[in-house]
mmCIF file of N, CA and C in Angstrom:
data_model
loop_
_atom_site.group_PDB
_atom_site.id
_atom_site.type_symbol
_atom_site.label_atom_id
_atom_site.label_comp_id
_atom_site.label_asym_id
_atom_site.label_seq_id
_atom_site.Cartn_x
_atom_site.Cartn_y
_atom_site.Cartn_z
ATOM 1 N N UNK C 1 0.852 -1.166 0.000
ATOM 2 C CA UNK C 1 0.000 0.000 0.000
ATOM 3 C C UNK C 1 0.900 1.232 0.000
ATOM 4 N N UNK C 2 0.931 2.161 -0.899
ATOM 5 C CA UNK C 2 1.479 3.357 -1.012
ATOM 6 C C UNK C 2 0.690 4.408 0.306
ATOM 7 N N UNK C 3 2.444 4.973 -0.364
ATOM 8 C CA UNK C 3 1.507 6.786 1.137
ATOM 9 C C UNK C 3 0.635 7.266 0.404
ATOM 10 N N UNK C 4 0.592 7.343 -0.771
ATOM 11 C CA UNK C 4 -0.688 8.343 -1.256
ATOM 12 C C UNK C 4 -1.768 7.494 -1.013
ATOM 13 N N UNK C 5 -1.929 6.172 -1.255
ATOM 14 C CA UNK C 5 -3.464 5.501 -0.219
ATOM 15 C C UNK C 5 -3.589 5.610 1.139
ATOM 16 N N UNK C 6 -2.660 5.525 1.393
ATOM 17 C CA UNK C 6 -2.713 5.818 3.176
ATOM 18 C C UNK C 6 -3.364 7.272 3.431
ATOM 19 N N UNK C 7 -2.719 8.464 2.528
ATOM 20 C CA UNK C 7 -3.352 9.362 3.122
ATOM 21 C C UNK C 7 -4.747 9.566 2.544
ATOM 22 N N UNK C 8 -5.108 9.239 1.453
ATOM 23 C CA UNK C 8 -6.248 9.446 0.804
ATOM 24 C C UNK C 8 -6.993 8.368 1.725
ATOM 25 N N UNK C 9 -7.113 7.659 2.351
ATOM 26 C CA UNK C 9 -7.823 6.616 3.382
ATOM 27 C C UNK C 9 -7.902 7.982 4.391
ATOM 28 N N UNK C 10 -6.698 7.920 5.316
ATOM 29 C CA UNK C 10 -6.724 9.299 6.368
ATOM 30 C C UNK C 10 -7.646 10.416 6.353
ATOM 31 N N UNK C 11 -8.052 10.659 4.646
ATOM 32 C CA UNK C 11 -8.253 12.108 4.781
ATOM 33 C C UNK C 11 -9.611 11.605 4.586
ATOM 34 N N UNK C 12 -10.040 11.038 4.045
ATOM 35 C CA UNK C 12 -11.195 10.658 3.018
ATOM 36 C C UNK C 12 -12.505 10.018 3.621
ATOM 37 N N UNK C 13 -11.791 8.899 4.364
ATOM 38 C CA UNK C 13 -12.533 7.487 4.763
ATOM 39 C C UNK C 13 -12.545 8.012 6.295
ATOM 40 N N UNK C 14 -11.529 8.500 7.105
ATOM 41 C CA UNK C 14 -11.555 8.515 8.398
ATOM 42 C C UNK C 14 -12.681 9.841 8.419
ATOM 43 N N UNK C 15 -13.011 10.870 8.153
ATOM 44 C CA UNK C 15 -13.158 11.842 8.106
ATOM 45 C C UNK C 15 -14.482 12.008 8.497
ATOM 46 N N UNK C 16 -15.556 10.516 8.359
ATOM 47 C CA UNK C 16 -16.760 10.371 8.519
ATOM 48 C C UNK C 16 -16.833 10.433 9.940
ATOM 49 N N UNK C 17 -17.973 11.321 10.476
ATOM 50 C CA UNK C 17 -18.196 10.763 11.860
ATOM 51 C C UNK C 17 -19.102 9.752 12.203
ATOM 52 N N UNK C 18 -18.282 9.492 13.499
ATOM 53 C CA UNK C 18 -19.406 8.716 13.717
ATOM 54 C C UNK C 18 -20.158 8.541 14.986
ATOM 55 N N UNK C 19 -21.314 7.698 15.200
ATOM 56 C CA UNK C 19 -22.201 8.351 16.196
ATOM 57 C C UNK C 19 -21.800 7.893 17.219
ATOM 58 N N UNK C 20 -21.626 8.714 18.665
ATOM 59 C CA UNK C 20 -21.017 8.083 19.724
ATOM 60 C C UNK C 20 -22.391 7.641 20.151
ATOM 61 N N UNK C 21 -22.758 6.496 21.052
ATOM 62 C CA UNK C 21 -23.922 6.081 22.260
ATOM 63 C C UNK C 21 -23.572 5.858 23.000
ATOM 64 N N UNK C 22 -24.377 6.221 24.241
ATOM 65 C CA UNK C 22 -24.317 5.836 25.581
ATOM 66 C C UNK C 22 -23.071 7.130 26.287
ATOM 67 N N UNK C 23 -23.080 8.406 25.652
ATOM 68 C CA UNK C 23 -22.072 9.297 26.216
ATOM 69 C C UNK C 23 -22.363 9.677 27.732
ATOM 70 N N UNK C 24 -21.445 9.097 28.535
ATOM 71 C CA UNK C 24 -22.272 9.604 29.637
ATOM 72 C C UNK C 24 -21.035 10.730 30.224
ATOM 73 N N UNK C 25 -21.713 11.431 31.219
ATOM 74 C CA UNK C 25 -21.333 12.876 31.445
ATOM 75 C C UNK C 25 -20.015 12.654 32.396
ATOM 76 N N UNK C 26 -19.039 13.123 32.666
ATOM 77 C CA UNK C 26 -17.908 12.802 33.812
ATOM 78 C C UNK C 26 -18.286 13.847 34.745
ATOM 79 N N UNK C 27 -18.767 13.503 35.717
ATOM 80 C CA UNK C 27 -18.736 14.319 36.886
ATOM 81 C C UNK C 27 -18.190 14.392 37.936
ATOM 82 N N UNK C 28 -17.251 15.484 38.097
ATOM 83 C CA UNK C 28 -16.506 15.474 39.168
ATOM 84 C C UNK C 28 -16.968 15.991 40.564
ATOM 85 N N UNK C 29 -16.186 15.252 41.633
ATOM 86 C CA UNK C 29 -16.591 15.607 43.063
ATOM 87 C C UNK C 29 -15.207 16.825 43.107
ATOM 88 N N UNK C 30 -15.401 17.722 44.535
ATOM 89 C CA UNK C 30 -14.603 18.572 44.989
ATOM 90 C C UNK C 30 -13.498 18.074 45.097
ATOM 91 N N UNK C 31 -13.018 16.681 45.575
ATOM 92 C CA UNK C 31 -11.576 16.462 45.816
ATOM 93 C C UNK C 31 -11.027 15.998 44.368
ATOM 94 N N UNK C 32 -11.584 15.475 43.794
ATOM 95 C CA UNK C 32 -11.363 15.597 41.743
ATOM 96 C C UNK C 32 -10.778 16.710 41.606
ATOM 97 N N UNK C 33 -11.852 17.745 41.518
ATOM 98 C CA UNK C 33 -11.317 18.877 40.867
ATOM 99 C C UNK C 33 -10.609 19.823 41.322
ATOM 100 N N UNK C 34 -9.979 19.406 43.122
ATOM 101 C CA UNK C 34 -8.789 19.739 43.468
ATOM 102 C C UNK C 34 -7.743 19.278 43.113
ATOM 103 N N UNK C 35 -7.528 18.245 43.123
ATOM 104 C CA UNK C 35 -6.690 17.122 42.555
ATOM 105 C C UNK C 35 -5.967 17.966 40.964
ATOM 106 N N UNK C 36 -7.251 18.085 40.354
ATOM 107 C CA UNK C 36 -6.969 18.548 38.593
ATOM 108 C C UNK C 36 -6.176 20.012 38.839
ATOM 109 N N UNK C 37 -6.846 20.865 39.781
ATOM 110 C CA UNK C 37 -5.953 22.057 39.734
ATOM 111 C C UNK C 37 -4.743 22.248 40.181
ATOM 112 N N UNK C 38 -4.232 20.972 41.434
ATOM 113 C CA UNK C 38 -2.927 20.836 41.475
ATOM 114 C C UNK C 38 -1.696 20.468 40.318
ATOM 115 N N UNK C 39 -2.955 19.612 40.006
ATOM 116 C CA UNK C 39 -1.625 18.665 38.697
ATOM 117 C C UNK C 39 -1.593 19.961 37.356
ATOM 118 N N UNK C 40 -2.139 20.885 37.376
ATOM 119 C CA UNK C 40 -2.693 21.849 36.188
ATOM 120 C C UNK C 40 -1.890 22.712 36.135
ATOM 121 N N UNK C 41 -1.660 23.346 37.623
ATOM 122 C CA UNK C 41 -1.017 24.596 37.940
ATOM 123 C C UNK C 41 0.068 24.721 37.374
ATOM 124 N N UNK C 42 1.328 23.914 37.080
ATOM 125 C CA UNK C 42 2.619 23.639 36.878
ATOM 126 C C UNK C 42 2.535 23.961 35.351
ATOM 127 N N UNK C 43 1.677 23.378 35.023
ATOM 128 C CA UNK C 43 1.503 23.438 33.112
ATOM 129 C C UNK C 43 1.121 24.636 33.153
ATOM 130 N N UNK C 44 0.059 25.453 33.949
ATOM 131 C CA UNK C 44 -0.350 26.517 33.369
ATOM 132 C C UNK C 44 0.991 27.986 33.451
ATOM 133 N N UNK C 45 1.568 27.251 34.851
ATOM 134 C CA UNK C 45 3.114 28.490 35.204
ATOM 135 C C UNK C 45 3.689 28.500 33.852
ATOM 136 N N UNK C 46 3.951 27.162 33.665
ATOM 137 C CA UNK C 46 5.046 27.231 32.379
ATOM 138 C C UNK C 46 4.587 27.978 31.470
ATOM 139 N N UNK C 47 3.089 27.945 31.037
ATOM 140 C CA UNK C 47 2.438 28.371 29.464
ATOM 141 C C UNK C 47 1.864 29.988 29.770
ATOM 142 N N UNK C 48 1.715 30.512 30.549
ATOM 143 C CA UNK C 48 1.430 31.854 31.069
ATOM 144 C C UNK C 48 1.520 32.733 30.407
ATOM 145 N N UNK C 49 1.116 34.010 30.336
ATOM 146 C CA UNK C 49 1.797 35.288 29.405
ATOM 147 C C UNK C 49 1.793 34.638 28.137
ATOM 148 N N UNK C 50 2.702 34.803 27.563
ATOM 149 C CA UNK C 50 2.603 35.212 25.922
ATOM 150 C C UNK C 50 3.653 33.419 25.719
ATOM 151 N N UNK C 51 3.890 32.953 26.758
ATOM 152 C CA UNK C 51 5.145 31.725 26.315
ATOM 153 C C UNK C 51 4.486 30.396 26.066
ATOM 154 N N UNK C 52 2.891 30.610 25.507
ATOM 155 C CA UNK C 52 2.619 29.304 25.023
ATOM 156 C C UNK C 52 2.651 29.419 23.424
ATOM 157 N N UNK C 53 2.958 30.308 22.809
ATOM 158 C CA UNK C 53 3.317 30.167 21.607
ATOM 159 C C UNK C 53 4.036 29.980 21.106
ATOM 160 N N UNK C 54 5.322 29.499 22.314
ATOM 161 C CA UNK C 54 6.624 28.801 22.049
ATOM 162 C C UNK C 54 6.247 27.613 22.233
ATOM 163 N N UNK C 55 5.277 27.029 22.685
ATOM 164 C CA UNK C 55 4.788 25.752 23.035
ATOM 165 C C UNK C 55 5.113 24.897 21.739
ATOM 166 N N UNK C 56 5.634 23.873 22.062
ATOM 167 C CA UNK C 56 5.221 22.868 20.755
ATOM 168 C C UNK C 56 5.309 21.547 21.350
ATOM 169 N N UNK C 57 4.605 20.996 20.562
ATOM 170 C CA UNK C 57 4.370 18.956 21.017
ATOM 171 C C UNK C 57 4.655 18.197 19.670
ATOM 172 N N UNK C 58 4.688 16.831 19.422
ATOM 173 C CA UNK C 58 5.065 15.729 18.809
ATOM 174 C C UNK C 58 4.333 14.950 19.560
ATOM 175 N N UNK C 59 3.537 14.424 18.230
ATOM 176 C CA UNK C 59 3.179 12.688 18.350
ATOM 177 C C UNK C 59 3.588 12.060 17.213
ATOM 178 N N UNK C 60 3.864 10.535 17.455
ATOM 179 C CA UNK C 60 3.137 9.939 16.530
ATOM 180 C C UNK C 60 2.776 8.978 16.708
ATOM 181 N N UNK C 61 2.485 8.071 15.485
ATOM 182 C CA UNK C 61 1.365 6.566 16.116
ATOM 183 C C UNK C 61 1.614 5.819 15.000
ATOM 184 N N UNK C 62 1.586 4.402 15.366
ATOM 185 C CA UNK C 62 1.498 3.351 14.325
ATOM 186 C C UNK C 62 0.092 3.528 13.493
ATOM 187 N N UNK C 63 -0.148 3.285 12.638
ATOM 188 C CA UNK C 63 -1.571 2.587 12.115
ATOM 189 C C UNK C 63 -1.182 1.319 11.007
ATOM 190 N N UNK C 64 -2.097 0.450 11.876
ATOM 191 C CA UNK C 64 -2.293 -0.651 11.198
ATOM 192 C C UNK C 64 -2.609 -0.936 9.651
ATOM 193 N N UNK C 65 -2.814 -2.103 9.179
ATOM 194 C CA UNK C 65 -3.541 -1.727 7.458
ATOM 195 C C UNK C 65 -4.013 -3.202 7.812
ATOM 196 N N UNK C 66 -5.387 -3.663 7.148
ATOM 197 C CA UNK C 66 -5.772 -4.444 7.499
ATOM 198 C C UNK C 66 -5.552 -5.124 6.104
ATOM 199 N N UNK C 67 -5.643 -4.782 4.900
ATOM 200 C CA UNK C 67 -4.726 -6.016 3.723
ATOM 201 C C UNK C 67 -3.234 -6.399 4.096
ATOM 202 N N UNK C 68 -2.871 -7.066 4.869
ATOM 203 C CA UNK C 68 -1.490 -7.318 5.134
ATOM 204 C C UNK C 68 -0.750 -8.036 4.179
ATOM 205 N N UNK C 69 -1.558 -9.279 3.351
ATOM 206 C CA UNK C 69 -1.181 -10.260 2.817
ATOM 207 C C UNK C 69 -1.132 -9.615 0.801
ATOM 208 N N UNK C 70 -1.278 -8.801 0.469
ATOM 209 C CA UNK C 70 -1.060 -8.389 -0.665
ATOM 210 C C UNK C 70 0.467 -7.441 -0.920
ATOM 211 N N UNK C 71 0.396 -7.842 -2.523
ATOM 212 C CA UNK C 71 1.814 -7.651 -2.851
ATOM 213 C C UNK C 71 1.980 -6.686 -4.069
ATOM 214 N N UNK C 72 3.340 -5.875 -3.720
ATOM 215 C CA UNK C 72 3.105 -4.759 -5.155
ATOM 216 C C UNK C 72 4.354 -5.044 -6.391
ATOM 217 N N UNK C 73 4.087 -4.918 -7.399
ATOM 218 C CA UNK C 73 5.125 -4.818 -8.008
ATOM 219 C C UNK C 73 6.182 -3.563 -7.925
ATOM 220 N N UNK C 74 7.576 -3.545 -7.593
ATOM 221 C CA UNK C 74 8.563 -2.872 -7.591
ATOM 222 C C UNK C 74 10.060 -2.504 -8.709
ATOM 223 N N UNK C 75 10.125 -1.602 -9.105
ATOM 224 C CA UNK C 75 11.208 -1.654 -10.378
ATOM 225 C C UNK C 75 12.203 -0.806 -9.285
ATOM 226 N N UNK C 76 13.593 -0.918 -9.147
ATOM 227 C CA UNK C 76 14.618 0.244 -8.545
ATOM 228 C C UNK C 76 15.018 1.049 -9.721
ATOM 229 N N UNK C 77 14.984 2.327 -9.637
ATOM 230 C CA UNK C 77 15.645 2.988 -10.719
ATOM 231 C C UNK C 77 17.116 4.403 -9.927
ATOM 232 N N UNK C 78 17.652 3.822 -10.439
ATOM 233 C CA UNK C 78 19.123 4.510 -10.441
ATOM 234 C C UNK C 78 18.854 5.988 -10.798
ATOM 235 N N UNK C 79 19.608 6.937 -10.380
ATOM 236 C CA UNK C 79 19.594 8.336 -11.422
ATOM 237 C C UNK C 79 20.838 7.612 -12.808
ATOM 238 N N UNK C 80 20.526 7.845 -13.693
ATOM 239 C CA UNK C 80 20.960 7.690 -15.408
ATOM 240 C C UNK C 80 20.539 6.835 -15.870
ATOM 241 N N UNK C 81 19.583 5.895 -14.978
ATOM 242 C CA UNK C 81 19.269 4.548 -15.921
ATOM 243 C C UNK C 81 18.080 4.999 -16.339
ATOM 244 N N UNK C 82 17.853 3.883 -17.229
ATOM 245 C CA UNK C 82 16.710 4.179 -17.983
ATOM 246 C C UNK C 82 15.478 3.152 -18.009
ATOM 247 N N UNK C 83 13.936 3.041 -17.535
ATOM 248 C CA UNK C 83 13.564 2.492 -17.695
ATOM 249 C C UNK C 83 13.306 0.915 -18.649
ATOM 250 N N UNK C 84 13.596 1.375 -19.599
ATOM 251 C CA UNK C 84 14.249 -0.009 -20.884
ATOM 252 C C UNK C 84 15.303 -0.852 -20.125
ATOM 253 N N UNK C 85 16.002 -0.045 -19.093
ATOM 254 C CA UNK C 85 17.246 -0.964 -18.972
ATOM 255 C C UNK C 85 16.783 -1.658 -17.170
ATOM 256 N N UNK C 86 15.971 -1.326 -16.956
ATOM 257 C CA UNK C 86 15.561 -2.566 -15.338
ATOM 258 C C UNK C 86 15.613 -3.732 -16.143
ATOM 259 N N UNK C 87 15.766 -4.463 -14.897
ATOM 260 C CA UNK C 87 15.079 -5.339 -14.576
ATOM 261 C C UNK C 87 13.763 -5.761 -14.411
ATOM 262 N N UNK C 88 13.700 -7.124 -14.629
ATOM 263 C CA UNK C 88 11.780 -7.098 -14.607
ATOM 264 C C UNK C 88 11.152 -6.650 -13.253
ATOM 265 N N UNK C 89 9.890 -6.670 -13.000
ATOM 266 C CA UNK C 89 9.983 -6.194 -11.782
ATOM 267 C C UNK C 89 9.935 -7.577 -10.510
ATOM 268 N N UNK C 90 10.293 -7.079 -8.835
ATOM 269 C CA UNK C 90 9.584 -7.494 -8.332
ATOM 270 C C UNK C 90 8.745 -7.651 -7.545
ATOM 271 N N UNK C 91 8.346 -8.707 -6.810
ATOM 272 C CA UNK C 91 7.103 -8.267 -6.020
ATOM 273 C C UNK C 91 7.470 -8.207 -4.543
ATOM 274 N N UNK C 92 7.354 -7.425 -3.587
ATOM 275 C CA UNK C 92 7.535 -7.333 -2.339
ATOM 276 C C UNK C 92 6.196 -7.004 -1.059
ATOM 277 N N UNK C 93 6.080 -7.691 -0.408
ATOM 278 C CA UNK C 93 4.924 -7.751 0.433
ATOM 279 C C UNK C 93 4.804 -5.997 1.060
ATOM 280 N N UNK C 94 3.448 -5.412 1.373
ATOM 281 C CA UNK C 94 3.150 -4.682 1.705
ATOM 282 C C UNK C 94 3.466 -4.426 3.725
ATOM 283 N N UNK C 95 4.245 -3.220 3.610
ATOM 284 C CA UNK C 95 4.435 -3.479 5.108
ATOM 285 C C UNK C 95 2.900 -3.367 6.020
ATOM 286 N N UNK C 96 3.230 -3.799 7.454
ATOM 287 C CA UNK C 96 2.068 -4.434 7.943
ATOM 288 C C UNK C 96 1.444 -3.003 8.877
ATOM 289 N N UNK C 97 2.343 -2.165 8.905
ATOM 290 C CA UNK C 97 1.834 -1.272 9.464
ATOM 291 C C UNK C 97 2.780 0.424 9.088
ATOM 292 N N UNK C 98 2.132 1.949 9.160
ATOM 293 C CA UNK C 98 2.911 2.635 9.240
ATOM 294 C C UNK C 98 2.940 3.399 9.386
ATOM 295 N N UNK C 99 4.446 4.099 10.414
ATOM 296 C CA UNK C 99 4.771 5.308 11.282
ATOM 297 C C UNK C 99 4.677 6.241 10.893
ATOM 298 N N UNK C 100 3.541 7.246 11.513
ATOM 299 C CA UNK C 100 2.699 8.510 11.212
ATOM 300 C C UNK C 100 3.266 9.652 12.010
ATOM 301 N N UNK C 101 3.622 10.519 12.136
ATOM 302 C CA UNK C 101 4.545 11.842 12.898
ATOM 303 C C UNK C 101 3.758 13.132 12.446
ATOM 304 N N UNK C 102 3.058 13.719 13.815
ATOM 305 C CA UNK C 102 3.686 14.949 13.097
ATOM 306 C C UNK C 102 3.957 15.886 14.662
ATOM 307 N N UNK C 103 4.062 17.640 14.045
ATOM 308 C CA UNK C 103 4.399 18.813 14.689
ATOM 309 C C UNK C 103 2.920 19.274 15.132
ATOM 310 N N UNK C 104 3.027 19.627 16.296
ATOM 311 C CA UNK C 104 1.521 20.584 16.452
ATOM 312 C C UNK C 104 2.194 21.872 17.458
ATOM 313 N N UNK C 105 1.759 23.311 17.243
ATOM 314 C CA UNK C 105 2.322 24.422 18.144
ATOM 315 C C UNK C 105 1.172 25.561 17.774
ATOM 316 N N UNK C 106 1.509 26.622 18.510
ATOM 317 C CA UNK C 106 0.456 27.833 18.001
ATOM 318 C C UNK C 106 0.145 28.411 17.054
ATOM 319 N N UNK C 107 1.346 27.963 15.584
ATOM 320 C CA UNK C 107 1.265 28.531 14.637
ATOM 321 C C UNK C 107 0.518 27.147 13.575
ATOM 322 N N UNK C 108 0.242 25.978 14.083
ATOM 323 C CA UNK C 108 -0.349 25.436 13.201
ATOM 324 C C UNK C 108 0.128 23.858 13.413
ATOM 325 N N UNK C 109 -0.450 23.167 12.583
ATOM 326 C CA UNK C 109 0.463 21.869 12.494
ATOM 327 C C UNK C 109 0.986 21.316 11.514
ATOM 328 N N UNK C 110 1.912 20.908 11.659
ATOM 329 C CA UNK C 110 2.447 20.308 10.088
ATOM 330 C C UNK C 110 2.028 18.849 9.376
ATOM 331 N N UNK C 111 2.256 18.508 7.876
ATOM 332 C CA UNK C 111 1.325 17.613 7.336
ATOM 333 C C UNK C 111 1.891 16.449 7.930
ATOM 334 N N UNK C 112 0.888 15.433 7.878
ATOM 335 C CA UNK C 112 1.735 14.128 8.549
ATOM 336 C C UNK C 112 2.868 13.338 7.415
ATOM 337 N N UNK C 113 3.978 12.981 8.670
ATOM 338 C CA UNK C 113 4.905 12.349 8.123
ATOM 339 C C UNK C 113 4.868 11.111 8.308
ATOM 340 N N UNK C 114 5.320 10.446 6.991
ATOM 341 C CA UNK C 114 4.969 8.881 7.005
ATOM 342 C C UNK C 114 6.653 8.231 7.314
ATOM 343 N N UNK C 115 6.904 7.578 8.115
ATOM 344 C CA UNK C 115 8.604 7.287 8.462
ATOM 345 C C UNK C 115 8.594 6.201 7.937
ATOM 346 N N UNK C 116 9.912 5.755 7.179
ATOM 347 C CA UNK C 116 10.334 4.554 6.475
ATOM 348 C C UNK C 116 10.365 3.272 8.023
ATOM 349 N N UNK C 117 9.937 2.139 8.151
ATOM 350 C CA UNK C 117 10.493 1.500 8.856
ATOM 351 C C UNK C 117 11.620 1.295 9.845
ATOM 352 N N UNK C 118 11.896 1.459 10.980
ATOM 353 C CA UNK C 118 12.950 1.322 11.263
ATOM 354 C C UNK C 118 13.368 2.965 11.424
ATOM 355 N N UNK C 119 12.836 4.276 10.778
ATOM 356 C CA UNK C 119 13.429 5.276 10.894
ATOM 357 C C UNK C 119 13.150 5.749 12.112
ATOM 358 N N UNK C 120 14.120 6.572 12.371
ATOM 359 C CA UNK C 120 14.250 7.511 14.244
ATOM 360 C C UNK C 120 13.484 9.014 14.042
ATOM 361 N N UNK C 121 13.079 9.129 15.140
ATOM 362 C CA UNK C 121 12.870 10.725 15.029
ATOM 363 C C UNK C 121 13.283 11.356 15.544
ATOM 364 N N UNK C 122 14.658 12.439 14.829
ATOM 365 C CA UNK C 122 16.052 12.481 15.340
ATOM 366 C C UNK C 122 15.424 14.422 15.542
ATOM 367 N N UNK C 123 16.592 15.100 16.129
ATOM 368 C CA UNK C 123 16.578 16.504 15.839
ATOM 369 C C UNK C 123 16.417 16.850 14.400
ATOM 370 N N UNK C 124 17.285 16.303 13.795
ATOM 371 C CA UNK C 124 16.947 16.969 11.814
ATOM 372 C C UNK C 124 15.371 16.880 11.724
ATOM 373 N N UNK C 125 14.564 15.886 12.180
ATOM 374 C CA UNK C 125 13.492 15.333 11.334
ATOM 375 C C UNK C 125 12.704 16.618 12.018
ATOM 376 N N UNK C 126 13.121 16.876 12.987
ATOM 377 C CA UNK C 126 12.272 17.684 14.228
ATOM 378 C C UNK C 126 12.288 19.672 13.662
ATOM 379 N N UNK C 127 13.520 19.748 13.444
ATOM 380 C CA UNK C 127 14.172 21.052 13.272
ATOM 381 C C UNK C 127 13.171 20.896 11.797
ATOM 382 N N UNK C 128 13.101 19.927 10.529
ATOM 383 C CA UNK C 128 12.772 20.508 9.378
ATOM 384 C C UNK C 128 10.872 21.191 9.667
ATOM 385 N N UNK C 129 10.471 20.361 10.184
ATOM 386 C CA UNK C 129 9.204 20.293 10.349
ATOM 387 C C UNK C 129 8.771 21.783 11.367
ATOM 388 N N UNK C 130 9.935 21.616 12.647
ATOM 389 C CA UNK C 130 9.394 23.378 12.901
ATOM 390 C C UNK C 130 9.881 24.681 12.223
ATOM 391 N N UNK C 131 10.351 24.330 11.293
ATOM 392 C CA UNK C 131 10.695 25.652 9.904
ATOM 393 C C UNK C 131 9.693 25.834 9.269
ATOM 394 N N UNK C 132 9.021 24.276 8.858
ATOM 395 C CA UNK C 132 7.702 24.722 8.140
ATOM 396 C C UNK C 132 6.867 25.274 8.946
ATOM 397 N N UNK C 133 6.420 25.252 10.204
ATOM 398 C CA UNK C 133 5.343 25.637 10.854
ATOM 399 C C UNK C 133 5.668 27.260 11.087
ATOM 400 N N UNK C 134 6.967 28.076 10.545
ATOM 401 C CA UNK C 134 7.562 29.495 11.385
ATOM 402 C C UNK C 134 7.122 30.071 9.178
#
């Protein structure tokens, strides 16, 4: 499965809502919502005044693909070669799942990044992504 299905699934297919049932309400007692303003306070010192627009976060997440067992055809192409000159192609199994990244801060978020297998999410990957968001 290519990234451009992955995201056209993401954007397309996920996008539907859907109906929650049985939402029931969270209601908190007084020692709850003491509790919440202790653990709160610390986040809110830090983000105060004007310094949550330095704020920024990172996630990311696996997603699964539920065709696991299908296969694509693959050609490698070199820079100078020329299509005429591959090899036939071959076929390589579809990976089973894949690593989604992105940037979120006050100025926006950046598009999701799809990571090769096995790739890290180093400072470079980090630094390119908050350039795009400035």
């Amino acid at each position: 499965m290519s990234q451009q299905v992955v995201s056209y699934q993401l954007k397309h297919t996920l996008k539907k809502k859907k109906a929650i049932k049985n939402l029931n309400a969270i209601i908190l007692n007084e020692k709850s919502v003491q509790i919440r303003r202790q653990l709160s306070s610390p986040l809110y010192k830090l983000l105060r005044e004007d310094r949550w627009r330095k704020f920024i976060t990172t996630d990311e997440s696996w997603i699964y693909l539920s065709d696991i067992n299908a296969k694509s055809k693959v050609q490698y192409l070199s820079r100078g070669q020329n299509r005429r000159d591959l090899t036939p192609s071959t076929t390589v199994p579809h990976p089973k799942g894949v690593m989604v990244w992105m940037v979120i801060s006050a100025n926006g978020v950046t598009k999701p990044r799809f990571l090769q297998p096995g790739a890290k999410i180093n400072s470079l990957l980090l630094t390119e992504d908050i350039k795009a968001l400035s």
